[in-house]
Short mmCIF file of C-alpha atoms in Angstrom, two decimals:
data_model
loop_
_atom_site.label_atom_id
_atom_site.label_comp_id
_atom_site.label_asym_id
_atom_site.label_seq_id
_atom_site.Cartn_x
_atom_site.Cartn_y
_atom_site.Cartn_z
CA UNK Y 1 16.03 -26.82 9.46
CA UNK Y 2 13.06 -26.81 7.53
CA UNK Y 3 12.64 -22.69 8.10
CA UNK Y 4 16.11 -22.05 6.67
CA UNK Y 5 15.56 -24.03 3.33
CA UNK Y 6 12.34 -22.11 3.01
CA UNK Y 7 14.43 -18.94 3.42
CA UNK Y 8 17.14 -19.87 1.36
CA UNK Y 9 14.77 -20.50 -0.97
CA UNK Y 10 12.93 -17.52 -1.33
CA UNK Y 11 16.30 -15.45 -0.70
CA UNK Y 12 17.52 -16.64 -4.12
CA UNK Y 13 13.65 -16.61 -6.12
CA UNK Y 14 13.88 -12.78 -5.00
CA UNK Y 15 18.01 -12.56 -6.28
CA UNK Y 16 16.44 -14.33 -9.46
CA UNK Y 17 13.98 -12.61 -9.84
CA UNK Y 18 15.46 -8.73 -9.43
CA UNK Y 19 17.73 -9.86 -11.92
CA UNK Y 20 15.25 -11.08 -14.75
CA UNK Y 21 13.47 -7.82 -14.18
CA UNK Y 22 16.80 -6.33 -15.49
CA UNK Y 23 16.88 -8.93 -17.87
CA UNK Y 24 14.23 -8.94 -19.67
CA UNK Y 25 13.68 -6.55 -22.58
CA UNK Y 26 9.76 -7.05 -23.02
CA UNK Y 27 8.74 -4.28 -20.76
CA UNK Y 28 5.13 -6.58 -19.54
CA UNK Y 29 7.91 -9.84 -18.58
CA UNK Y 30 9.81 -7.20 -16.73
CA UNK Y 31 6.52 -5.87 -14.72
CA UNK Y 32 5.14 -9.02 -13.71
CA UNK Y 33 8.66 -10.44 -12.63
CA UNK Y 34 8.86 -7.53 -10.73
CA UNK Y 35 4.85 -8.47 -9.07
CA UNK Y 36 7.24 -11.62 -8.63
CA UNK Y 37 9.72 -9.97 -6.83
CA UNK Y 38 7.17 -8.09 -4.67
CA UNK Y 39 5.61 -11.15 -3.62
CA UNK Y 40 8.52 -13.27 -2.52
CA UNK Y 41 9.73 -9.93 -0.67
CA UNK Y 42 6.40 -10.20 1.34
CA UNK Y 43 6.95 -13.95 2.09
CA UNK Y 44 10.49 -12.96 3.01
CA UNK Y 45 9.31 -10.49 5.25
CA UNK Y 46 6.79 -12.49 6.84
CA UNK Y 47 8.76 -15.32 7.51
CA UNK Y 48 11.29 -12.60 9.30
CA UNK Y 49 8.06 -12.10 12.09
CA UNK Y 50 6.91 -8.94 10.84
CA UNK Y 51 2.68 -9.40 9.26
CA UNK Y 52 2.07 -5.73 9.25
CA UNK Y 53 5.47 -4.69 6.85
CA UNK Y 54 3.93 -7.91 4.96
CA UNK Y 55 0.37 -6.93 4.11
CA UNK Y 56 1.45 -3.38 2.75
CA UNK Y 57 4.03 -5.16 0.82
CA UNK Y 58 1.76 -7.89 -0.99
CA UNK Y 59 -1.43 -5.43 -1.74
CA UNK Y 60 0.85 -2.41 -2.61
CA UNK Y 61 3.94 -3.98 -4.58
CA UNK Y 62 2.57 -7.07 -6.24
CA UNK Y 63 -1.23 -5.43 -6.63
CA UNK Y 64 -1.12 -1.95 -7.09
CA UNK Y 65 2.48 -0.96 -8.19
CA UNK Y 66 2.08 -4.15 -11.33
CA UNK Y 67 -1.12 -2.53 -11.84
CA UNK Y 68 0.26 0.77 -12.46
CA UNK Y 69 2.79 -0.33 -14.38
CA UNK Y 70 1.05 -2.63 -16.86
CA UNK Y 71 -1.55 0.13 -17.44
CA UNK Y 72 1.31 2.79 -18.21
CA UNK Y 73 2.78 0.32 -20.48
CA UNK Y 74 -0.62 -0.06 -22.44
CA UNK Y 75 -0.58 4.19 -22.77
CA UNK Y 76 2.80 4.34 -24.31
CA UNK Y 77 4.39 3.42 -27.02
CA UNK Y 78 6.43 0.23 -27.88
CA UNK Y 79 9.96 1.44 -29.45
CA UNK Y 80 11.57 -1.52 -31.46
CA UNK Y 81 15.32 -1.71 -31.31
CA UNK Y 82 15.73 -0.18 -34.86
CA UNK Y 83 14.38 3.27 -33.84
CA UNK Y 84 15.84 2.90 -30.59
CA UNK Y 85 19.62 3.42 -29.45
CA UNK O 1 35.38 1.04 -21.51
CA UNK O 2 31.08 2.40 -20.57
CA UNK O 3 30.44 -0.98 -19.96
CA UNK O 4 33.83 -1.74 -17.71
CA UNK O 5 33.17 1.01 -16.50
CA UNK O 6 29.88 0.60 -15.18
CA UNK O 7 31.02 -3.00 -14.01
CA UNK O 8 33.28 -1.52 -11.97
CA UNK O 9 31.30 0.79 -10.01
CA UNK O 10 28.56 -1.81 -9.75
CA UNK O 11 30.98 -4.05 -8.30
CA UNK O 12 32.36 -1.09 -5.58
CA UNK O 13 28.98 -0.18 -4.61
CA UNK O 14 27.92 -4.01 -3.80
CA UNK O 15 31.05 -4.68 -2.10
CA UNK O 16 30.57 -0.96 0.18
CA UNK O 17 27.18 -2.45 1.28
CA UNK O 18 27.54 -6.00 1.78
CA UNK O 19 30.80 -5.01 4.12
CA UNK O 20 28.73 -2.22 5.72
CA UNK O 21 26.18 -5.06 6.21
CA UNK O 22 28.85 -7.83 7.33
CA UNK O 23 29.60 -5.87 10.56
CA UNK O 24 26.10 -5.64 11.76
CA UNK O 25 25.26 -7.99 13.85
CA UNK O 26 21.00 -9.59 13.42
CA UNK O 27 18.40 -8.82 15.91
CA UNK O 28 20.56 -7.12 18.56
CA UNK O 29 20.16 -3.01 18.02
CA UNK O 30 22.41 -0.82 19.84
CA UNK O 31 20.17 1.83 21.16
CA UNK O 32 16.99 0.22 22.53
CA UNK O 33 15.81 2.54 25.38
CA UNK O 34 12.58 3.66 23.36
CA UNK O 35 12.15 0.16 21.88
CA UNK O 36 12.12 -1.61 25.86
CA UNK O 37 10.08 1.81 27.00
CA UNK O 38 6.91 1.35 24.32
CA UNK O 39 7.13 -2.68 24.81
CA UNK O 40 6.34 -1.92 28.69
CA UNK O 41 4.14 0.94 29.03
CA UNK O 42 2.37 1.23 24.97
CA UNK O 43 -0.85 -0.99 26.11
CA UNK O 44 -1.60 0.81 29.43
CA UNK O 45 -0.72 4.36 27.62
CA UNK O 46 -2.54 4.10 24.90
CA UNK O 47 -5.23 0.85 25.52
CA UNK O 48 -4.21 -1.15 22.26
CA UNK O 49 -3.03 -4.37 22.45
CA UNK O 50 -1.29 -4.20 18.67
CA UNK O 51 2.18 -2.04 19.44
CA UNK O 52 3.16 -1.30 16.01
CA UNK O 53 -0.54 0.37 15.49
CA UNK O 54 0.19 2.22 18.86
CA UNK O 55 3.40 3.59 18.02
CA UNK O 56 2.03 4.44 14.31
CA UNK O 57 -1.37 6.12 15.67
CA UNK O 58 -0.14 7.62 19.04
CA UNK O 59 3.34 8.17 19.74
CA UNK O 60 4.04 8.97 15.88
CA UNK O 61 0.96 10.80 15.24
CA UNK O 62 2.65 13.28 13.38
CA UNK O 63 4.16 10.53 10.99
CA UNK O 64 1.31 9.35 10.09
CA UNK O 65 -0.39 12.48 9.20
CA UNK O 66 2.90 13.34 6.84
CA UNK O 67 2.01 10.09 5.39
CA UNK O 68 -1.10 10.79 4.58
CA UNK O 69 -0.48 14.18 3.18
CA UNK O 70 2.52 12.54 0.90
CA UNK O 71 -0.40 10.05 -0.75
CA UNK O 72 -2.52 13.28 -0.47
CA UNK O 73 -0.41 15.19 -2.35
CA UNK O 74 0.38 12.14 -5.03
CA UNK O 75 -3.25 12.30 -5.98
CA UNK O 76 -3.35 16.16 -6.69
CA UNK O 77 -0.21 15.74 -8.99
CA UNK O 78 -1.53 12.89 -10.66
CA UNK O 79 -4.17 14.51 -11.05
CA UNK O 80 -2.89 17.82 -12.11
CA UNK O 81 -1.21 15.71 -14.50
CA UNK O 82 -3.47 13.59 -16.35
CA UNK O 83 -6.57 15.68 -15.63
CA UNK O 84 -6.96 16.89 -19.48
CA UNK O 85 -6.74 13.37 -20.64
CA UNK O 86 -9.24 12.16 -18.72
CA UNK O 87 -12.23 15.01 -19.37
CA UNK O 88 -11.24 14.94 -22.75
CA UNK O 89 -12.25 10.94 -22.74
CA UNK O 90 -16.06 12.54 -21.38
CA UNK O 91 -16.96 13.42 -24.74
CA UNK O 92 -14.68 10.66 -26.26
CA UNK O 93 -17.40 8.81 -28.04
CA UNK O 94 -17.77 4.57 -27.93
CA UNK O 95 -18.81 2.94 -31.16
CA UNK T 1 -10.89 -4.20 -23.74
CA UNK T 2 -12.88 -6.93 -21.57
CA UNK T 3 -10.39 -9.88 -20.24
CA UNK T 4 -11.67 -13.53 -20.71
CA UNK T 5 -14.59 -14.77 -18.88
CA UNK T 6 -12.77 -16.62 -16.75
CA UNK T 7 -10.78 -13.69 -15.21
CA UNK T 8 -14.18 -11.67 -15.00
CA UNK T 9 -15.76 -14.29 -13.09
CA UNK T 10 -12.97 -15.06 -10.93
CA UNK T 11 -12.79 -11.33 -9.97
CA UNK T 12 -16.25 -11.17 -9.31
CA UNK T 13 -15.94 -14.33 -6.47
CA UNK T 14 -12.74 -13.03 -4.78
CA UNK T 15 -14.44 -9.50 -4.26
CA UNK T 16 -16.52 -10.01 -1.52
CA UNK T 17 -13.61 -11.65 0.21
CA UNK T 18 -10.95 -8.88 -0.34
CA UNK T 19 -13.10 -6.40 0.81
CA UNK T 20 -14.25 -8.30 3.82
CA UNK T 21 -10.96 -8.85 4.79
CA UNK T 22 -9.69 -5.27 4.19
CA UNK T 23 -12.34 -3.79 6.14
CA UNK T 24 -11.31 -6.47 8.69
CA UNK T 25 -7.78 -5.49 9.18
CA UNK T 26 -9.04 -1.75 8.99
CA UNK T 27 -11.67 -2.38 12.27
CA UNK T 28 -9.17 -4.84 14.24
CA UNK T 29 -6.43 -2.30 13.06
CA UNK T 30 -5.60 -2.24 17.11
CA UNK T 31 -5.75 -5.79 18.00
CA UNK T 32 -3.72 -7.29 15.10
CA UNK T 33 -1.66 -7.09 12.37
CA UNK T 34 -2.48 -4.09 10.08
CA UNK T 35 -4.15 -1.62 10.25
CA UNK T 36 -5.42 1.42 8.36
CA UNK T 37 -2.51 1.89 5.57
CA UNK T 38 -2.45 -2.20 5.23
CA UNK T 39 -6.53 -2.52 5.47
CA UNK T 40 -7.12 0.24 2.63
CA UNK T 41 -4.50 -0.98 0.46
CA UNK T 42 -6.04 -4.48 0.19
CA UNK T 43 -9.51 -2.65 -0.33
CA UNK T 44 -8.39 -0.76 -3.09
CA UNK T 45 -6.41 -3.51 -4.59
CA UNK T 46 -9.54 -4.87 -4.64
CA UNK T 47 -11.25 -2.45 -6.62
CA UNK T 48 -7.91 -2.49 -9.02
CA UNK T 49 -9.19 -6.26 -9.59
CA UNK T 50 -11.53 -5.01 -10.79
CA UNK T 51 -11.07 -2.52 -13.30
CA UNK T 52 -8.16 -4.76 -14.26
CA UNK T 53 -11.06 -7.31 -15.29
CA UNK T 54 -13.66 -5.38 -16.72
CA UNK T 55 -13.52 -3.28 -19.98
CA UNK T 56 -13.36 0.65 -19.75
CA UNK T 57 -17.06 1.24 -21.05
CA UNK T 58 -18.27 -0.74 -17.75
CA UNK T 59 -15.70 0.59 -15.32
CA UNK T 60 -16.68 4.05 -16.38
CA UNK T 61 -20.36 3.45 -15.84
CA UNK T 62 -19.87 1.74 -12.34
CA UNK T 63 -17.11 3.83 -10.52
CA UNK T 64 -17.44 7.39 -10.33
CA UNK T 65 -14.29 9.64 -10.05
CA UNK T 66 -15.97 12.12 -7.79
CA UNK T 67 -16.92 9.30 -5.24
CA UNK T 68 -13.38 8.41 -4.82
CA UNK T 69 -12.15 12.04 -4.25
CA UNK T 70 -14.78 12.32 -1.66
CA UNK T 71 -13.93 9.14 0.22
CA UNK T 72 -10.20 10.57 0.31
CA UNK T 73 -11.01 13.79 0.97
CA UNK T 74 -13.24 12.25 3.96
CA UNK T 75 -10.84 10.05 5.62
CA UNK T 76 -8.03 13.12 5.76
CA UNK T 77 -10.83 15.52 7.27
CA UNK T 78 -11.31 12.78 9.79
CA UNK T 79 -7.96 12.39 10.69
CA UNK T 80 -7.44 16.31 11.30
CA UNK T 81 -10.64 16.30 13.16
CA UNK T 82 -9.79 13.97 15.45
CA UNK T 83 -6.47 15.18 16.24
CA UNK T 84 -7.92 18.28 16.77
CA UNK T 85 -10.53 17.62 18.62
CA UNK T 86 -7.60 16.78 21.75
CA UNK T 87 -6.60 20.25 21.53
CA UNK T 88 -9.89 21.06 22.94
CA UNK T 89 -10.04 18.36 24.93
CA UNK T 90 -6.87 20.03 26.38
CA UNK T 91 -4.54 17.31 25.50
CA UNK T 92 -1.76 17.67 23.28
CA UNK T 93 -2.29 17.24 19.34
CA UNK T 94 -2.81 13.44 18.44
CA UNK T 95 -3.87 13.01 22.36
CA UNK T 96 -5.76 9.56 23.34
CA UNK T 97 -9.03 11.76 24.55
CA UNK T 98 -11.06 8.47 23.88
CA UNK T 99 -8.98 6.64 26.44
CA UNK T 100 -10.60 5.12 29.37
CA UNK T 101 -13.57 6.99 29.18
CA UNK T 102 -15.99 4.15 29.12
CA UNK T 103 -18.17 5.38 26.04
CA UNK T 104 -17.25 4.59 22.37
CA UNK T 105 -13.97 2.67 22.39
CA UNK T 106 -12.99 3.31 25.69
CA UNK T 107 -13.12 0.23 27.58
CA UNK T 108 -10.45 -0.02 30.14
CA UNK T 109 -7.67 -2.31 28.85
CA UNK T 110 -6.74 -5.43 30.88
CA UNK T 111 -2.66 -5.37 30.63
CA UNK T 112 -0.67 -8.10 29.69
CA UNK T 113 -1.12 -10.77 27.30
CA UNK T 114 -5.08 -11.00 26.72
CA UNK T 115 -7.04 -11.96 23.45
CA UNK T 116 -8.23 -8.29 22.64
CA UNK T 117 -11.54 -6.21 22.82
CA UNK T 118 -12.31 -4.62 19.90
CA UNK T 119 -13.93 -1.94 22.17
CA UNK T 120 -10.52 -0.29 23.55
CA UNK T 121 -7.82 1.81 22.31
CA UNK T 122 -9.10 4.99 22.70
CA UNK T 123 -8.97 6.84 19.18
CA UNK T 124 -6.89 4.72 17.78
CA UNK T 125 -9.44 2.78 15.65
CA UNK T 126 -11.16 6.24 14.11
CA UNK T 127 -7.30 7.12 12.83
CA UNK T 128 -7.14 3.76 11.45
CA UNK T 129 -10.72 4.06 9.95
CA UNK T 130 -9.92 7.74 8.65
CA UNK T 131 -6.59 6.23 6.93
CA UNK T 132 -8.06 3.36 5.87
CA UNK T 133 -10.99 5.81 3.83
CA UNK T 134 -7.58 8.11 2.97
CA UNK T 135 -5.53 5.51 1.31
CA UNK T 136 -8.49 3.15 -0.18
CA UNK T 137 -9.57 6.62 -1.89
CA UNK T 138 -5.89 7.70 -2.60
CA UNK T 139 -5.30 4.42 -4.53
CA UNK T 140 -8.38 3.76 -6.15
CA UNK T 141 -8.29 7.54 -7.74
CA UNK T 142 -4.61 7.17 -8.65
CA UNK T 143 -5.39 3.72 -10.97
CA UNK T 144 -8.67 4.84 -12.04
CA UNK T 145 -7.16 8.28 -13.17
CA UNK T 146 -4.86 6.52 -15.13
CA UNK T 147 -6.91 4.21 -16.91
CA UNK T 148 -8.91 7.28 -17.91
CA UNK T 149 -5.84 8.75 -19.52
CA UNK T 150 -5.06 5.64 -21.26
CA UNK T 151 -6.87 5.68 -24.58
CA UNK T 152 -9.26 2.73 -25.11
CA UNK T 153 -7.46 1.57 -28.39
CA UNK T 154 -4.18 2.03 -26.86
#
């Protein structure tokens, strides 16, 4: 009983989260909901009696891939929606 | 009519996955010859006692190794890529 | 740019930990969960703590580029070596040549449920210690080239 609240639970954070990443406009709110996103997805998978899939999952999507993506949104530019569209 | 648009095939491409997804039924996969034939013999083959590192390191050897050449292979284009950038930052001087 | 004090200082306590337990999962890569993708991916998220923490003028002091490649570059010769080295050992590419052979990693295995020896599996833990180099090297040169390319004032 207890296992399927948890897993309810962290089946809607990740449907929440995935869809604040395409919420957000503010490109950093979008990378670190997706480090969210990553993280839950790790839980999820751990919970589903899988460690190794987990592991990979935590260090690669919620370290490295936020990691990556916060440091190629310090080298570029920010475009305001004037210039854009 | 972009917008409905793209509603629309949203819409169709969630609905084509969560019925291809309805029909499958959890934990129960149809072919499982290999699965039941690494589960018996994968510690006495290949003397680990972790089966997913077995399979990964000695009946998909060859996996692995594309693996590694994929991440190898990232590195050379990022590197290729972003090489000038980062010798030019050598002589870039600090205050 | 140097993050607050209290990020530098908590990066420099949970260091010793990651890598301890990266290089953990890389050694007992045959006994349990992980192994040498998982192990070097903690180990280099490790190191992205730390660049993440410390300002460029330090990080490109501490960390050298070419010490990176070379760990990469060490753990994929490794790998190739080992496989090969079945070939002449006349089994077929990726063979188990270590198994059973009583000398480095080649304790006989007791079957069925057991708790584990970390002196078994054959070659399996130098393929996890060669990917474990491969990927912790990968990684580490992929974030730490692009930090390089990112401007300091940027």
């Amino acid at each position: 009983m207890i296992g399927m609240v948890i897993q309810v639970l962290t089946l809607s954070g990740l449907i929440l989260s995935a869809g604040l990443v395409w919420y957000f406009r503010d490109l950093l709110s979008a990378a670190i909901s997706f480090g969210v996103f990553s993280f839950l997805l790790s839980m999820e998978v751990l919970f589903l009696q899988a460690p190794d899939v987990a592991i990979a999952e935590a260090s690669i999507g919620a370290g490295l891939t936020t990691a990556v993506f916060i440091i190629a949104i310090r080298a570029t530019q920010k475009v305001t929606e004037a210039d854009g569209e | 009519m972009k917008k409905v648009l793209t509603w629309i095939f949203v819409a169709v491409f969630a609905a084509s996955l969560l019925l291809c997804a309805a029909g499958l039924e959890f934990g129960a996969p149809a072919y499982r010859d290999m699965d039941d034939y690494m589960i018996a013999h994968g510690q006495e083959e290949t003397g680990a006692n972790n089966i997913v590192t077995a399979v990964v390191f000695d009946y998909r050897g060859f996996d692995t190794l594309g693996e590694a050449t994929v991440l190898f292979t990232a590195v050379l284009g990022i590197g290729l890529v972003l090489r000038t950038l980062a010798m030019e930052d050598e002589e870039y001087e600090y205050e | 740019m140097n993050m607050s004090s209290l990020v530098r200082t908590g990066a420099g306590i949970l260091m010793p930990f990651l890598l301890v337990f990266g290089f953990y999962i890389v050694l007992h890569g045959h006994l349990t969960p992980g192994g040498g993708f998982q192990g070097g991916a903690v180990i280099a998220t490790a190191f992205v703590l730390l660049m993440v923490a410390y300002s460029y003028e330090i990080i490109w002091e501490r960390i050298s580029l070419e010490f990176l490649k070379n760990t990469e570059t060490l753990g994929l010769m490794l790998f190739i070596l080992t496989a090969l080295i079945a070939l002449v050992a006349g089994l077929a590419f990726f063979g188990n040549w270590l198994l059973g052979a009583g000398g480095l990693f080649g304790t006989p295995v007791s079957y069925g449920i057991n708790p584990g020896d970390l002196n078994t599996g054959g070659v399996i833990p130098i393929l996890n210690i060669a990917v474990g180099l491969d990927v912790l090297g990968a990684m580490s040169v992929i974030i730490l080239t692009m930090l390089f390319a990112v401007r300091r004032d940027a």
